mmCIF file of C-alpha atoms in Angstrom:
data_model
loop_
_atom_site.group_PDB
_atom_site.id
_atom_site.type_symbol
_atom_site.label_atom_id
_atom_site.label_comp_id
_atom_site.label_asym_id
_atom_site.label_seq_id
_atom_site.Cartn_x
_atom_site.Cartn_y
_atom_site.Cartn_z
ATOM 1 C CA MET A 1 11.740 -19.646 -3.765
ATOM 2 C CA GLU A 2 9.828 -22.146 -1.656
ATOM 3 C CA LYS A 3 11.408 -20.743 1.526
ATOM 4 C CA LEU A 4 10.192 -17.273 0.576
ATOM 5 C CA ARG A 5 6.646 -18.545 -0.041
ATOM 6 C CA ARG A 6 6.664 -20.349 3.290
ATOM 7 C CA ALA A 7 7.969 -17.248 5.086
ATOM 8 C CA ASP A 8 5.260 -15.127 3.437
ATOM 9 C CA ARG A 9 2.572 -17.533 4.687
ATOM 10 C CA ASP A 10 4.121 -17.912 8.152
ATOM 11 C CA ILE A 11 4.245 -14.144 8.682
ATOM 12 C CA LEU A 12 0.537 -13.845 7.934
ATOM 13 C CA LEU A 13 -0.249 -16.794 10.202
ATOM 14 C CA TRP A 14 1.768 -15.200 13.002
ATOM 15 C CA ILE A 15 -0.099 -11.901 12.601
ATOM 16 C CA GLN A 16 -3.416 -13.755 12.527
ATOM 17 C CA ASN A 17 -2.625 -15.857 15.598
ATOM 18 C CA HIS A 18 -0.743 -13.340 17.778
ATOM 19 C CA ILE A 19 -1.663 -9.762 16.905
ATOM 20 C CA ARG A 20 -5.262 -9.711 15.757
ATOM 21 C CA ASN A 21 -7.923 -8.589 18.213
ATOM 22 C CA ARG A 22 -11.256 -6.831 17.799
ATOM 23 C CA TYR A 23 -9.946 -3.411 18.857
ATOM 24 C CA ALA A 24 -6.907 -3.469 16.582
ATOM 25 C CA THR A 25 -9.044 -4.752 13.726
ATOM 26 C CA VAL A 26 -11.177 -1.590 13.799
ATOM 27 C CA PHE A 27 -8.032 0.551 13.536
ATOM 28 C CA TRP A 28 -6.526 -1.509 10.686
ATOM 29 C CA LYS A 29 -9.792 -1.482 8.738
ATOM 30 C CA ILE A 30 -9.765 2.323 8.944
ATOM 31 C CA MET A 31 -6.147 2.402 7.774
ATOM 32 C CA THR A 32 -6.871 0.199 4.771
ATOM 33 C CA ALA A 33 -9.959 2.258 3.905
ATOM 34 C CA LEU A 34 -7.757 5.362 3.747
ATOM 35 C CA GLY A 35 -5.877 3.681 0.911
ATOM 36 C CA ASN A 36 -8.946 2.622 -1.073
ATOM 37 C CA LEU A 37 -8.738 3.902 -4.662
ATOM 38 C CA GLY A 38 -6.034 6.375 -3.626
ATOM 39 C CA ILE A 39 -8.773 8.751 -2.477
ATOM 40 C CA LEU A 40 -6.788 10.035 0.524
ATOM 41 C CA TRP A 41 -3.810 10.822 -1.694
ATOM 42 C CA VAL A 42 -5.941 12.532 -4.339
ATOM 43 C CA ALA A 43 -7.577 14.608 -1.585
ATOM 44 C CA VAL A 44 -4.180 15.703 -0.239
ATOM 45 C CA CYS A 45 -3.119 16.598 -3.782
ATOM 46 C CA ALA A 46 -6.304 18.623 -4.254
ATOM 47 C CA ILE A 47 -5.508 20.629 -1.127
ATOM 48 C CA LEU A 48 -1.893 21.170 -2.206
ATOM 49 C CA TRP A 49 -3.023 22.194 -5.703
ATOM 50 C CA PHE A 50 -4.620 25.336 -4.271
ATOM 51 C CA MET A 51 -1.467 26.318 -2.405
ATOM 52 C CA PRO A 52 0.727 28.053 -5.012
ATOM 53 C CA GLN A 53 4.019 26.945 -3.423
ATOM 54 C CA TYR A 54 2.907 23.279 -3.539
ATOM 55 C CA LYS A 55 1.065 23.084 -6.866
ATOM 56 C CA ARG A 56 4.047 21.356 -8.538
ATOM 57 C CA THR A 57 4.215 18.925 -5.617
ATOM 58 C CA ALA A 58 0.580 17.992 -6.229
ATOM 59 C CA GLU A 59 1.321 17.509 -9.934
ATOM 60 C CA ALA A 60 4.331 15.294 -9.193
ATOM 61 C CA ALA A 61 2.351 13.222 -6.690
ATOM 62 C CA LEU A 62 -0.561 12.739 -9.095
ATOM 63 C CA ILE A 63 1.791 11.687 -11.911
ATOM 64 C CA SER A 64 3.494 9.309 -9.493
ATOM 65 C CA LEU A 65 0.146 7.879 -8.368
ATOM 66 C CA VAL A 66 -1.138 7.338 -11.908
ATOM 67 C CA SER A 67 2.112 5.814 -13.160
ATOM 68 C CA CYS A 68 2.316 3.506 -10.135
ATOM 69 C CA THR A 69 -1.278 2.391 -10.629
ATOM 70 C CA VAL A 70 -0.640 1.615 -14.297
ATOM 71 C CA ILE A 71 2.568 -0.314 -13.556
ATOM 72 C CA ILE A 72 0.999 -2.361 -10.756
ATOM 73 C CA SER A 73 -2.529 -2.936 -12.059
ATOM 74 C CA LEU A 74 -1.994 -3.170 -15.791
ATOM 75 C CA ILE A 75 1.520 -4.641 -16.033
ATOM 76 C CA LEU A 76 2.745 -6.461 -12.906
ATOM 77 C CA LYS A 77 -0.451 -8.047 -11.572
ATOM 78 C CA PRO A 78 -1.301 -9.679 -14.929
ATOM 79 C CA ILE A 79 2.300 -10.853 -15.429
ATOM 80 C CA PHE A 80 2.698 -12.470 -11.997
ATOM 81 C CA HIS A 81 -0.947 -13.484 -11.529
ATOM 82 C CA ARG A 82 -0.508 -14.221 -7.827
ATOM 83 C CA VAL A 83 -3.727 -15.145 -6.037
ATOM 84 C CA ARG A 84 -4.629 -13.754 -2.640
ATOM 85 C CA PRO A 85 -3.268 -15.452 0.514
ATOM 86 C CA TYR A 86 -6.677 -16.703 1.675
ATOM 87 C CA ASP A 87 -7.173 -18.436 -1.696
ATOM 88 C CA MET A 88 -3.874 -20.306 -1.284
ATOM 89 C CA HIS A 89 -4.104 -21.197 2.410
ATOM 90 C CA GLU A 90 -7.453 -22.077 3.986
ATOM 91 C CA VAL A 91 -6.115 -21.300 7.462
ATOM 92 C CA LEU A 92 -5.662 -17.627 6.544
ATOM 93 C CA VAL A 93 -8.826 -15.682 7.254
ATOM 94 C CA PRO A 94 -9.328 -12.274 5.614
ATOM 95 C CA LEU A 95 -11.043 -9.640 7.743
ATOM 96 C CA ILE A 96 -12.462 -7.597 4.864
ATOM 97 C CA PRO A 97 -14.505 -8.580 1.814
ATOM 98 C CA HIS A 98 -12.359 -10.428 -0.705
ATOM 99 C CA PRO A 99 -10.652 -8.033 -3.125
ATOM 100 C CA LYS A 100 -11.410 -9.017 -6.700
ATOM 101 C CA ASP A 101 -7.990 -8.300 -8.202
ATOM 102 C CA LEU A 102 -4.720 -10.170 -7.869
ATOM 103 C CA SER A 103 -2.315 -10.007 -4.938
ATOM 104 C CA PHE A 104 1.157 -9.146 -6.280
ATOM 105 C CA PRO A 105 2.137 -6.370 -5.859
ATOM 106 C CA SER A 106 -0.041 -4.425 -3.434
ATOM 107 C CA GLY A 107 -1.824 -1.533 -5.129
ATOM 108 C CA HIS A 108 -2.736 0.119 -1.809
ATOM 109 C CA THR A 109 0.915 0.097 -0.806
ATOM 110 C CA GLY A 110 2.207 1.268 -4.161
ATOM 111 C CA ALA A 111 -0.264 4.146 -4.340
ATOM 112 C CA SER A 112 0.471 5.189 -0.771
ATOM 113 C CA PHE A 113 4.243 5.230 -1.154
ATOM 114 C CA SER A 114 4.062 6.828 -4.604
ATOM 115 C CA CYS A 115 2.519 9.937 -3.054
ATOM 116 C CA ALA A 116 4.056 9.834 0.417
ATOM 117 C CA VAL A 117 7.602 9.796 -0.949
ATOM 118 C CA VAL A 118 6.874 12.742 -3.252
ATOM 119 C CA PHE A 119 5.598 14.576 -0.171
ATOM 120 C CA LEU A 120 8.697 13.557 1.778
ATOM 121 C CA LEU A 121 10.915 14.944 -0.967
ATOM 122 C CA ARG A 122 9.021 18.223 -1.386
ATOM 123 C CA LEU A 123 7.166 19.202 1.773
ATOM 124 C CA PRO A 124 8.624 20.197 5.144
ATOM 125 C CA VAL A 125 10.318 17.092 6.581
ATOM 126 C CA PRO A 126 7.976 16.532 9.566
ATOM 127 C CA LEU A 127 4.956 16.575 7.259
ATOM 128 C CA GLY A 128 6.671 14.330 4.733
ATOM 129 C CA LEU A 129 7.597 11.844 7.452
ATOM 130 C CA LEU A 130 3.995 11.849 8.673
ATOM 131 C CA PHE A 131 2.822 10.854 5.189
ATOM 132 C CA VAL A 132 5.440 8.091 4.929
ATOM 133 C CA PHE A 133 4.346 6.780 8.342
ATOM 134 C CA LEU A 134 0.726 6.815 7.150
ATOM 135 C CA ALA A 135 1.745 4.919 3.996
ATOM 136 C CA ALA A 136 3.493 2.309 6.174
ATOM 137 C CA LEU A 137 0.359 1.916 8.301
ATOM 138 C CA ILE A 138 -1.766 1.417 5.195
ATOM 139 C CA ALA A 139 0.744 -1.140 3.911
ATOM 140 C CA PHE A 140 0.762 -3.123 7.169
ATOM 141 C CA SER A 141 -3.044 -3.039 7.295
ATOM 142 C CA ARG A 142 -3.113 -5.152 4.137
ATOM 143 C CA MET A 143 -1.190 -7.942 5.882
ATOM 144 C CA TYR A 144 -3.068 -7.582 9.166
ATOM 145 C CA LEU A 145 -6.361 -7.941 7.306
ATOM 146 C CA GLY A 146 -5.051 -11.018 5.485
ATOM 147 C CA VAL A 147 -5.244 -9.814 1.883
ATOM 148 C CA HIS A 148 -1.520 -9.446 1.022
ATOM 149 C CA TYR A 149 1.767 -11.187 1.669
ATOM 150 C CA LEU A 150 4.852 -9.311 2.885
ATOM 151 C CA THR A 151 6.434 -9.655 -0.568
ATOM 152 C CA ASP A 152 3.332 -8.031 -2.116
ATOM 153 C CA ILE A 153 3.813 -5.108 0.273
ATOM 154 C CA ALA A 154 7.569 -4.825 -0.284
ATOM 155 C CA VAL A 155 7.323 -4.775 -4.066
ATOM 156 C CA GLY A 156 4.326 -2.409 -3.978
ATOM 157 C CA ALA A 157 6.352 -0.011 -1.821
ATOM 158 C CA GLY A 158 9.341 -0.358 -4.155
ATOM 159 C CA VAL A 159 7.270 0.468 -7.236
ATOM 160 C CA GLY A 160 5.708 3.417 -5.419
ATOM 161 C CA ILE A 161 9.095 4.784 -4.347
ATOM 162 C CA PHE A 162 10.459 4.357 -7.869
ATOM 163 C CA CYS A 163 7.509 6.258 -9.360
ATOM 164 C CA ALA A 164 7.837 8.998 -6.721
ATOM 165 C CA ILE A 165 11.517 9.550 -7.493
ATOM 166 C CA CYS A 166 10.927 9.548 -11.247
ATOM 167 C CA SER A 167 8.011 11.976 -11.100
ATOM 168 C CA SER A 168 9.900 14.248 -8.720
ATOM 169 C CA CYS A 169 12.753 14.380 -11.233
ATOM 170 C CA LEU A 170 10.400 15.006 -14.154
ATOM 171 C CA ILE A 171 8.405 17.789 -12.491
ATOM 172 C CA PRO A 172 10.720 20.479 -11.171
ATOM 173 C CA GLY A 173 10.010 21.612 -7.607
#
């Protein structure tokens, strides 16, 4: 377990020391803002809701988003109670105001993948892939900005994918 913790820290240090620059930071701040409160995903669902052929897709994505949020925020974060990287390692510098919740798993990532995977399963493939790519960008932004470890991102994505598959099975296409 200690090797995993060290690897998590070392990845963030490598990003901080080798990738960060002022131009990239602007881009990654925009990416993370797209994931704030799931607003982007709710907006996409609102658009799909008014397209009769995609109304059930919007329903499945919203159910996936809500279930993922409940699992991550109300169950997993309190159980694991993992503090943010910058609170554990003084050398890690966050580039956005300190989030007030816990680190594990990533809510931004979970929410993003919970909707993007529903879209991948139900929309035309190029559009679905675009949403998955956007979810991956949002996920990476959380590490770039120094507020999540790689394991936070991986588990957040896993929970999101799980919720997307379950909701897609529950809500017929």
